[in-house]
Short mmCIF file of C-alpha atoms in Angstrom, two decimals:
data_model
loop_
_atom_site.label_atom_id
_atom_site.label_comp_id
_atom_site.label_asym_id
_atom_site.label_seq_id
_atom_site.Cartn_x
_atom_site.Cartn_y
_atom_site.Cartn_z
CA UNK W 26 9.12 -32.84 -8.25
CA UNK W 27 8.44 -34.10 -4.92
CA UNK W 28 5.63 -32.68 -2.51
CA UNK W 29 8.29 -31.51 -0.14
CA UNK W 30 10.47 -29.92 -2.88
CA UNK W 31 7.35 -28.09 -4.31
CA UNK W 32 6.72 -26.94 -0.75
CA UNK W 33 10.13 -25.37 -0.39
CA UNK W 34 9.98 -23.70 -3.93
CA UNK W 35 6.53 -22.22 -3.08
CA UNK W 36 8.10 -20.97 0.14
CA UNK W 37 11.06 -19.48 -1.61
CA UNK W 38 8.94 -17.75 -4.29
CA UNK W 39 6.77 -16.43 -1.54
CA UNK W 40 9.65 -14.11 -0.31
CA UNK W 41 9.34 -11.18 -2.45
CA UNK W 42 12.81 -9.91 -3.75
CA UNK W 43 13.67 -6.50 -2.09
CA UNK W 44 16.75 -5.64 -4.03
CA UNK W 45 18.15 -6.86 -7.46
CA UNK W 46 21.74 -6.62 -8.07
CA UNK W 47 22.94 -6.16 -11.58
CA UNK W 48 26.19 -7.19 -13.33
CA UNK W 49 26.83 -4.70 -16.29
CA UNK W 50 28.84 -6.12 -19.13
CA UNK W 51 26.60 -8.43 -21.16
CA UNK W 52 23.96 -8.29 -18.58
CA UNK W 53 22.60 -4.84 -18.09
CA UNK W 54 23.99 -3.58 -21.28
CA UNK W 55 25.18 -5.39 -24.46
CA UNK W 56 28.81 -5.78 -25.04
CA UNK W 57 31.70 -5.14 -22.78
CA UNK W 58 32.58 -1.60 -21.75
CA UNK W 59 36.29 -1.53 -22.06
CA UNK W 60 36.53 -3.74 -25.19
CA UNK W 61 33.41 -2.96 -27.58
CA UNK W 62 33.29 0.82 -27.31
CA UNK W 63 30.07 2.24 -25.79
CA UNK W 64 27.51 -0.44 -24.88
CA UNK W 65 23.80 -0.02 -25.33
CA UNK W 66 20.88 -1.07 -23.07
CA UNK W 67 18.03 -2.89 -24.74
CA UNK W 68 14.45 -1.58 -24.40
CA UNK W 69 13.43 -4.83 -22.55
CA UNK W 70 16.18 -4.30 -19.90
CA UNK W 71 15.38 -0.76 -19.34
CA UNK W 72 11.62 -1.71 -18.95
CA UNK W 73 12.51 -4.27 -16.44
CA UNK W 74 14.51 -1.71 -14.33
CA UNK W 75 11.67 0.87 -14.51
CA UNK W 76 9.05 -1.55 -13.75
CA UNK W 77 10.83 -3.25 -10.68
CA UNK W 78 11.47 0.40 -9.49
CA UNK W 79 7.93 1.28 -9.72
CA UNK W 80 6.97 -1.92 -7.59
CA UNK W 81 9.27 -0.75 -4.77
CA UNK W 82 12.09 -3.28 -5.51
CA UNK W 83 15.51 -1.58 -4.99
CA UNK W 84 18.40 -2.09 -7.48
CA UNK W 85 22.19 -1.96 -7.26
CA UNK W 86 25.23 -3.11 -9.20
CA UNK W 87 27.98 -5.50 -8.55
CA UNK W 88 30.30 -5.11 -11.69
CA UNK W 89 34.06 -6.06 -12.28
CA UNK W 90 34.73 -2.77 -14.05
CA UNK W 91 36.52 0.57 -13.95
CA UNK W 92 34.10 2.81 -11.88
CA UNK W 93 35.34 5.90 -13.62
CA UNK W 94 34.19 4.52 -16.89
CA UNK W 95 31.02 2.54 -15.83
CA UNK W 96 29.35 4.91 -13.58
CA UNK W 97 29.32 7.99 -16.19
CA UNK W 98 27.93 5.57 -18.84
CA UNK W 99 25.00 4.73 -16.33
CA UNK W 100 24.48 8.37 -15.75
CA UNK W 101 24.73 9.17 -19.69
CA UNK W 102 21.96 6.27 -20.16
CA UNK W 103 19.95 8.02 -17.57
CA UNK W 104 20.09 4.80 -15.44
CA UNK W 105 22.37 5.81 -12.51
CA UNK W 106 19.60 7.26 -10.34
CA UNK W 107 18.05 3.74 -10.11
CA UNK W 108 20.96 2.23 -8.32
CA UNK W 109 21.47 2.23 -4.63
CA UNK W 110 24.98 1.34 -3.18
CA UNK W 111 26.52 0.45 -6.48
CA UNK W 112 29.63 -1.75 -6.09
CA UNK W 113 31.98 -1.20 -9.27
CA UNK W 114 35.51 -2.61 -8.93
CA UNK W 115 37.53 -5.71 -9.15
CA UNK W 116 36.94 -7.62 -5.85
CA UNK W 117 34.75 -10.90 -5.39
CA UNK W 118 30.99 -10.25 -6.52
CA UNK W 119 29.87 -12.24 -3.41
CA UNK W 120 31.64 -9.54 -1.36
CA UNK W 121 29.97 -6.72 -3.30
CA UNK W 122 26.58 -8.37 -3.02
CA UNK W 123 27.17 -8.91 0.74
CA UNK W 124 28.08 -5.18 1.23
CA UNK W 125 24.93 -4.13 -0.48
CA UNK W 126 22.68 -6.44 1.67
CA UNK W 127 24.63 -5.23 4.73
CA UNK W 128 24.15 -1.53 3.56
CA UNK W 129 20.43 -1.89 3.10
CA UNK W 130 19.99 -4.05 6.23
CA UNK W 131 18.25 -6.70 4.05
CA UNK W 132 18.26 -10.26 4.81
CA UNK W 133 20.34 -12.30 2.09
CA UNK W 134 17.12 -14.33 1.29
CA UNK W 135 15.57 -11.01 -0.12
CA UNK W 136 18.61 -10.25 -2.46
CA UNK W 137 18.68 -11.38 -6.10
CA UNK W 138 21.60 -11.27 -8.52
CA UNK W 139 21.81 -11.37 -12.21
CA UNK W 140 24.96 -11.92 -14.29
CA UNK W 141 26.12 -13.51 -17.74
CA UNK W 142 29.04 -15.47 -16.57
CA UNK W 143 28.31 -18.92 -14.93
CA UNK W 144 31.23 -18.83 -12.85
CA UNK W 145 30.21 -15.59 -11.35
CA UNK W 146 26.81 -16.87 -10.52
CA UNK W 147 28.42 -19.90 -8.83
CA UNK W 148 30.67 -17.73 -6.78
CA UNK W 149 27.78 -15.83 -5.29
CA UNK W 150 25.77 -18.85 -4.77
CA UNK W 151 28.53 -20.64 -2.86
CA UNK W 152 29.35 -17.89 -0.61
CA UNK W 153 25.76 -16.48 -0.36
CA UNK W 154 23.51 -19.46 -0.74
CA UNK W 155 20.36 -17.63 0.20
CA UNK W 156 20.75 -15.09 -2.49
CA UNK W 157 18.78 -15.99 -5.72
CA UNK W 158 20.76 -15.96 -8.79
CA UNK W 159 19.54 -15.62 -12.39
CA UNK W 160 21.41 -15.79 -15.67
CA UNK W 161 21.37 -12.67 -17.89
CA UNK W 162 19.14 -14.25 -20.46
CA UNK W 163 16.43 -13.81 -17.87
CA UNK W 164 16.83 -10.12 -17.60
CA UNK W 165 13.80 -9.11 -19.75
CA UNK W 166 11.59 -11.71 -17.96
CA UNK W 167 12.25 -10.71 -14.39
CA UNK W 168 9.15 -8.66 -13.78
CA UNK W 169 6.88 -11.48 -14.83
CA UNK W 170 8.11 -13.84 -12.03
CA UNK W 171 6.34 -14.08 -8.84
CA UNK W 172 9.21 -13.27 -6.51
CA UNK W 173 9.46 -9.96 -8.42
CA UNK W 174 5.78 -9.27 -8.10
CA UNK W 175 4.74 -7.87 -4.64
CA UNK W 176 1.15 -8.56 -3.97
CA UNK W 177 0.41 -4.89 -3.47
CA UNK W 178 2.25 -1.80 -4.35
CA UNK W 179 1.64 1.17 -2.11
CA UNK W 180 2.31 4.83 -2.54
CA UNK W 181 5.47 4.16 -0.09
CA UNK W 182 6.67 1.48 -2.21
CA UNK W 183 6.57 3.57 -5.48
CA UNK W 184 8.92 5.99 -3.77
CA UNK W 185 11.10 3.55 -1.78
CA UNK W 186 14.21 4.18 -3.84
CA UNK W 187 14.04 7.82 -3.28
CA UNK W 188 13.56 7.54 0.36
CA UNK W 189 16.55 5.20 0.76
CA UNK W 190 18.71 7.50 -1.43
CA UNK W 191 17.49 10.52 0.97
CA UNK W 192 18.46 8.24 3.94
CA UNK W 193 22.03 7.70 2.41
CA UNK W 194 22.32 11.56 2.19
CA UNK W 195 21.10 11.90 5.68
CA UNK W 196 23.57 9.31 7.06
CA UNK W 197 26.47 11.04 5.29
CA UNK W 198 25.57 14.42 6.83
CA UNK W 199 25.25 12.36 10.19
CA UNK W 200 28.70 11.15 9.90
CA UNK W 201 30.01 14.65 9.39
CA UNK W 202 28.22 16.21 12.29
CA UNK W 203 30.51 17.22 15.13
CA UNK W 204 28.74 16.88 18.38
CA UNK W 205 26.42 14.60 20.25
CA UNK W 206 23.88 12.45 18.13
CA UNK W 207 21.03 13.96 19.84
CA UNK W 208 21.99 17.28 18.67
CA UNK W 209 22.11 16.06 15.18
CA UNK W 210 18.59 14.58 15.40
CA UNK W 211 17.33 18.05 16.47
CA UNK W 212 18.65 19.57 13.28
CA UNK W 213 16.57 17.09 11.21
CA UNK W 214 13.41 18.93 12.06
CA UNK W 215 11.79 15.43 12.49
CA UNK W 216 7.98 14.93 12.69
CA UNK W 217 6.41 11.76 13.84
CA UNK W 218 2.62 11.19 13.06
CA UNK W 219 0.84 8.40 14.69
CA UNK W 220 -2.71 8.00 13.17
CA UNK W 221 -5.57 5.45 13.21
CA UNK W 222 -5.33 3.43 10.17
CA UNK W 223 -8.05 3.86 7.46
CA UNK W 224 -9.19 1.96 4.37
CA UNK W 225 -6.83 4.01 2.34
CA UNK W 226 -3.76 3.17 4.46
CA UNK W 227 -4.34 -0.33 5.64
CA UNK W 228 -2.16 -1.64 2.54
CA UNK W 229 0.83 0.29 4.05
CA UNK W 230 0.15 -1.34 7.43
CA UNK W 231 0.04 -4.81 5.88
CA UNK W 232 3.27 -4.18 3.88
CA UNK W 233 5.06 -3.14 7.12
CA UNK W 234 3.97 -6.40 8.81
CA UNK W 235 5.33 -8.25 5.77
CA UNK W 236 8.54 -6.62 5.36
CA UNK W 237 9.61 -6.08 8.80
CA UNK W 238 11.41 -8.95 10.59
CA UNK W 239 14.21 -7.47 12.76
CA UNK W 240 11.83 -4.91 14.44
CA UNK W 241 8.77 -7.02 14.62
CA UNK W 242 7.76 -8.00 18.14
CA UNK W 243 6.03 -11.07 17.27
CA UNK W 244 6.99 -12.02 13.73
CA UNK W 245 3.28 -12.30 13.02
CA UNK W 246 2.32 -10.92 9.58
CA UNK W 247 -1.16 -9.73 9.35
CA UNK W 248 -3.11 -10.12 6.09
CA UNK W 249 -5.05 -7.27 4.48
CA UNK W 250 -8.49 -9.12 5.50
CA UNK W 251 -7.30 -9.64 9.13
CA UNK W 252 -6.24 -6.05 9.49
CA UNK W 253 -9.61 -4.84 7.98
CA UNK W 254 -11.54 -7.06 10.39
CA UNK W 255 -9.68 -5.14 13.23
CA UNK W 256 -10.72 -1.84 11.83
CA UNK W 257 -14.20 -2.72 12.37
CA UNK W 258 -13.78 -3.94 16.10
CA UNK W 259 -14.24 -1.15 18.68
CA UNK W 260 -11.92 -3.13 21.00
CA UNK W 261 -9.04 -2.77 18.56
CA UNK W 262 -6.83 0.38 17.56
CA UNK W 263 -4.85 -0.20 14.33
CA UNK W 264 -2.23 2.64 14.23
CA UNK W 265 0.32 3.55 11.46
CA UNK W 266 3.39 5.69 12.25
CA UNK W 267 4.88 8.00 9.59
CA UNK W 268 8.08 10.09 9.87
CA UNK W 269 9.19 13.24 7.84
CA UNK W 270 12.32 15.36 8.11
CA UNK W 271 14.09 18.15 6.19
CA UNK W 272 15.40 15.56 3.76
CA UNK W 273 11.87 14.36 2.88
CA UNK W 274 9.31 11.65 3.98
CA UNK W 275 10.45 8.20 5.41
CA UNK W 276 7.01 6.94 4.64
CA UNK W 277 5.19 4.59 6.90
CA UNK W 278 7.72 3.42 9.62
CA UNK W 279 5.74 1.80 12.18
CA UNK W 280 2.42 -0.12 12.98
CA UNK W 281 0.64 -0.85 16.45
CA UNK W 282 -2.08 -3.36 16.92
CA UNK W 283 -3.73 -2.64 20.27
CA UNK W 284 -6.48 -4.44 21.91
CA UNK W 285 -8.23 -2.33 24.76
CA UNK W 286 -9.77 -4.51 27.40
CA UNK W 287 -11.04 -3.57 30.69
CA UNK W 288 -8.57 -2.34 32.84
CA UNK W 289 -5.84 -3.51 30.58
CA UNK W 290 -4.42 -2.74 27.08
CA UNK W 291 -2.78 -5.53 25.10
CA UNK W 292 -0.30 -4.55 22.44
CA UNK W 293 -0.52 -7.34 20.06
CA UNK W 294 1.99 -6.08 17.65
CA UNK W 295 4.88 -3.29 17.35
CA UNK W 296 6.65 -3.34 14.19
CA UNK W 297 8.86 -0.49 13.12
CA UNK W 298 11.18 0.03 10.03
CA UNK W 299 14.77 -0.88 10.44
CA UNK W 300 15.43 2.37 8.85
CA UNK W 301 14.40 4.50 11.74
CA UNK W 302 15.98 2.56 14.59
CA UNK W 303 18.61 5.33 14.86
CA UNK W 304 16.23 7.91 15.22
CA UNK W 305 14.71 6.20 18.37
CA UNK W 306 11.39 5.89 16.66
CA UNK W 307 10.32 2.68 18.73
CA UNK W 308 11.03 4.22 21.97
CA UNK W 309 9.01 7.31 21.07
CA UNK W 310 6.06 5.19 20.06
CA UNK W 311 6.18 3.16 23.24
CA UNK W 312 6.37 6.15 25.39
CA UNK W 313 3.42 7.66 23.61
CA UNK W 314 1.38 4.49 24.23
CA UNK W 315 2.55 4.25 27.83
CA UNK W 316 1.32 7.98 28.40
CA UNK W 317 -1.99 7.03 26.79
CA UNK W 318 -2.53 3.92 28.87
CA UNK W 319 -1.76 5.95 31.96
CA UNK W 320 -4.36 8.51 31.09
CA UNK W 321 -6.84 5.67 30.71
CA UNK W 322 -5.82 4.19 34.09
CA UNK W 323 -5.22 0.88 32.24
CA UNK W 324 -2.32 -1.52 32.77
CA UNK W 325 -0.34 -2.43 29.63
CA UNK W 326 0.76 -5.71 28.27
CA UNK W 327 2.75 -6.61 25.24
CA UNK W 328 2.93 -9.84 23.29
CA UNK W 329 6.47 -10.71 22.36
CA UNK W 330 7.53 -13.86 20.42
CA UNK W 331 11.31 -14.57 19.79
CA UNK W 332 12.41 -15.06 16.54
CA UNK W 333 16.02 -15.54 15.12
CA UNK W 334 16.01 -11.70 14.06
CA UNK W 335 14.03 -9.62 16.48
CA UNK W 336 16.14 -9.74 19.70
CA UNK W 337 16.32 -5.90 19.65
CA UNK W 338 12.69 -5.68 19.98
CA UNK W 339 12.83 -7.50 23.33
CA UNK W 340 15.53 -5.03 24.44
CA UNK W 341 13.14 -2.24 23.46
CA UNK W 342 10.32 -3.44 25.50
CA UNK W 343 12.52 -4.13 28.47
CA UNK W 344 14.27 -0.61 28.20
CA UNK W 345 10.68 0.95 28.30
CA UNK W 346 10.08 -0.80 31.64
CA UNK W 347 8.13 -4.00 30.58
CA UNK W 348 8.77 -6.96 32.57
CA UNK W 349 7.36 -10.53 33.09
CA UNK W 350 3.56 -10.74 33.65
CA UNK W 351 3.25 -10.94 37.42
CA UNK W 352 -0.12 -9.04 37.66
CA UNK W 353 -2.99 -11.68 38.39
CA UNK W 354 -5.73 -9.22 37.66
CA UNK W 355 -4.12 -8.64 34.05
CA UNK W 356 -3.75 -12.31 33.55
CA UNK W 357 -6.99 -13.01 34.26
CA UNK W 358 -8.44 -10.34 32.09
CA UNK W 359 -6.41 -11.38 29.03
CA UNK W 360 -7.75 -13.84 26.58
CA UNK W 361 -6.36 -17.33 26.80
CA UNK W 362 -4.93 -19.23 23.79
CA UNK W 363 -5.73 -16.58 21.17
CA UNK W 364 -5.12 -17.99 17.82
CA UNK W 365 -1.98 -15.79 17.07
CA UNK W 366 -0.54 -15.65 20.66
CA UNK W 367 -0.15 -19.17 21.93
CA UNK W 368 3.62 -19.11 21.68
CA UNK W 369 4.23 -15.39 22.88
CA UNK W 370 5.61 -14.37 25.89
CA UNK W 371 3.31 -11.69 27.75
CA UNK W 372 5.15 -8.67 29.19
CA UNK W 373 3.59 -6.26 31.69
CA UNK W 374 3.96 -2.63 32.56
CA UNK W 375 2.22 -0.28 35.05
CA UNK W 376 2.01 2.88 33.05
CA UNK W 377 2.90 6.34 34.32
CA UNK W 378 2.90 9.88 32.60
CA UNK W 379 5.71 10.33 30.02
CA UNK W 380 7.39 13.38 28.74
CA UNK W 381 7.22 14.36 25.26
CA UNK W 382 10.22 13.50 22.85
CA UNK W 383 13.04 16.04 22.87
CA UNK W 384 14.41 15.02 19.46
CA UNK W 385 11.14 15.17 17.19
CA UNK W 386 7.70 16.93 17.06
CA UNK W 387 4.85 14.33 17.75
CA UNK W 388 1.23 14.47 16.18
CA UNK W 389 -0.68 11.73 17.67
CA UNK W 390 -4.35 10.99 18.59
CA UNK W 391 -5.79 10.68 21.97
CA UNK W 392 -6.87 6.97 22.35
CA UNK W 393 -7.84 7.07 26.02
CA UNK W 394 -11.62 6.54 26.58
CA UNK W 395 -13.69 9.57 26.72
CA UNK W 396 -10.93 11.60 24.54
CA UNK W 397 -10.90 12.44 20.85
#
C-alpha cells in the first residue's frame, strides 16, 4: 500500500460509523425467511447488535422481504427494538440505505451496510460510494473494527437509540398537530439547561464537537485534552446544553466555547445537534449569550469558518444580528492568528437585553462578571 493510500485508509477508518444497516436473509439471520421456515440468529450476531447499540451506534434494516413476515419475526427474536427506520420491501437497497441516512440526517460516509449478496453490495457501493459495505461473513467481527469503535462512550451514547426513537414519536405527533408550530412546541414542556462543563461532562462536549458537522460554526473538533485545558483557564467558559421534554431526554445537544476578553466576548465555537434544529435551540442559546454579554457591557464576536455542510450556522448568526466585524476596538482586542482561527471569519454584534424564550423553560448560569 502506498503512503497516500495508507493515509486515505486511515482517514476513512477514523470516521466512526454512526449507523449500520443490516440485510436480513443469510446476514442477520441464518437462512431465507420465505424458503427455510423460521430462521435463527447466531449468538455472535446477537452479540454484535447488542454491543454496537451499547456504543451508541444506531442500526437499521434494508431487506428485500415481506414486511408483514419479517418484522414480526424480528419482534419474536427480541431484536426489533434495536432497529430505527427499517426499510423492508422490494425496492433497490441503495434507495433504502439513502432513505435511512436522510431520515437520520447522517452523512453517507457515516453509514455502513452489510449483506450476503455481492450484487447487492455492489449496487449500494455504486449509487452510494461513501457508504462502507461489508460482506455477511464479517457480521460477528464488526465490533472489533476501528470504525465501529468510538474513542469514548458517553452516557448519552448509551441511550442514543432510545432518544432517536422518542424523536420519531415526537415527530409523528408533530405531524398530526393541528395549528401553529409554536403552539406544538409549547405542548412539549421543553426545558433547556445550559451549564458549565465539568470533569464528568467534558466527554459529552468532545463527542458533540466530533459528531456535529452541519451545526458546527467552525468545523473545528476539540480533543478531550484541549477542552480540559480550557476548563482550567479563567478567561474561558466551556458550556454544555441539554434538552428534555415530555417524551424524555434529548441528551447533550449543544456546546459553546467562549473566551471572555476585556470589553469583548469571543464565541470561538457554537455547535448544536441537528436533532434540535426544529426546536429553535440554537436561537435560544444565542439569545441567552447575547443577553449575558449585554449585562456584562461587552461586545460579542463569533468565529465562523465555512465548510461544505454548515451554511445553516452562518444563517443562524446573521439572523441573531451578527454582521461583519467593523468595530476597530474589538478588532484590536482580539488575538491575532490564534492557532485554530486563522481561516475563520469574525462576526460582530453589539448586544442588547433579550426576552426569555416563549417555547421552553431555560435554566442557565449567569456568566457576566460579578454574578454567580
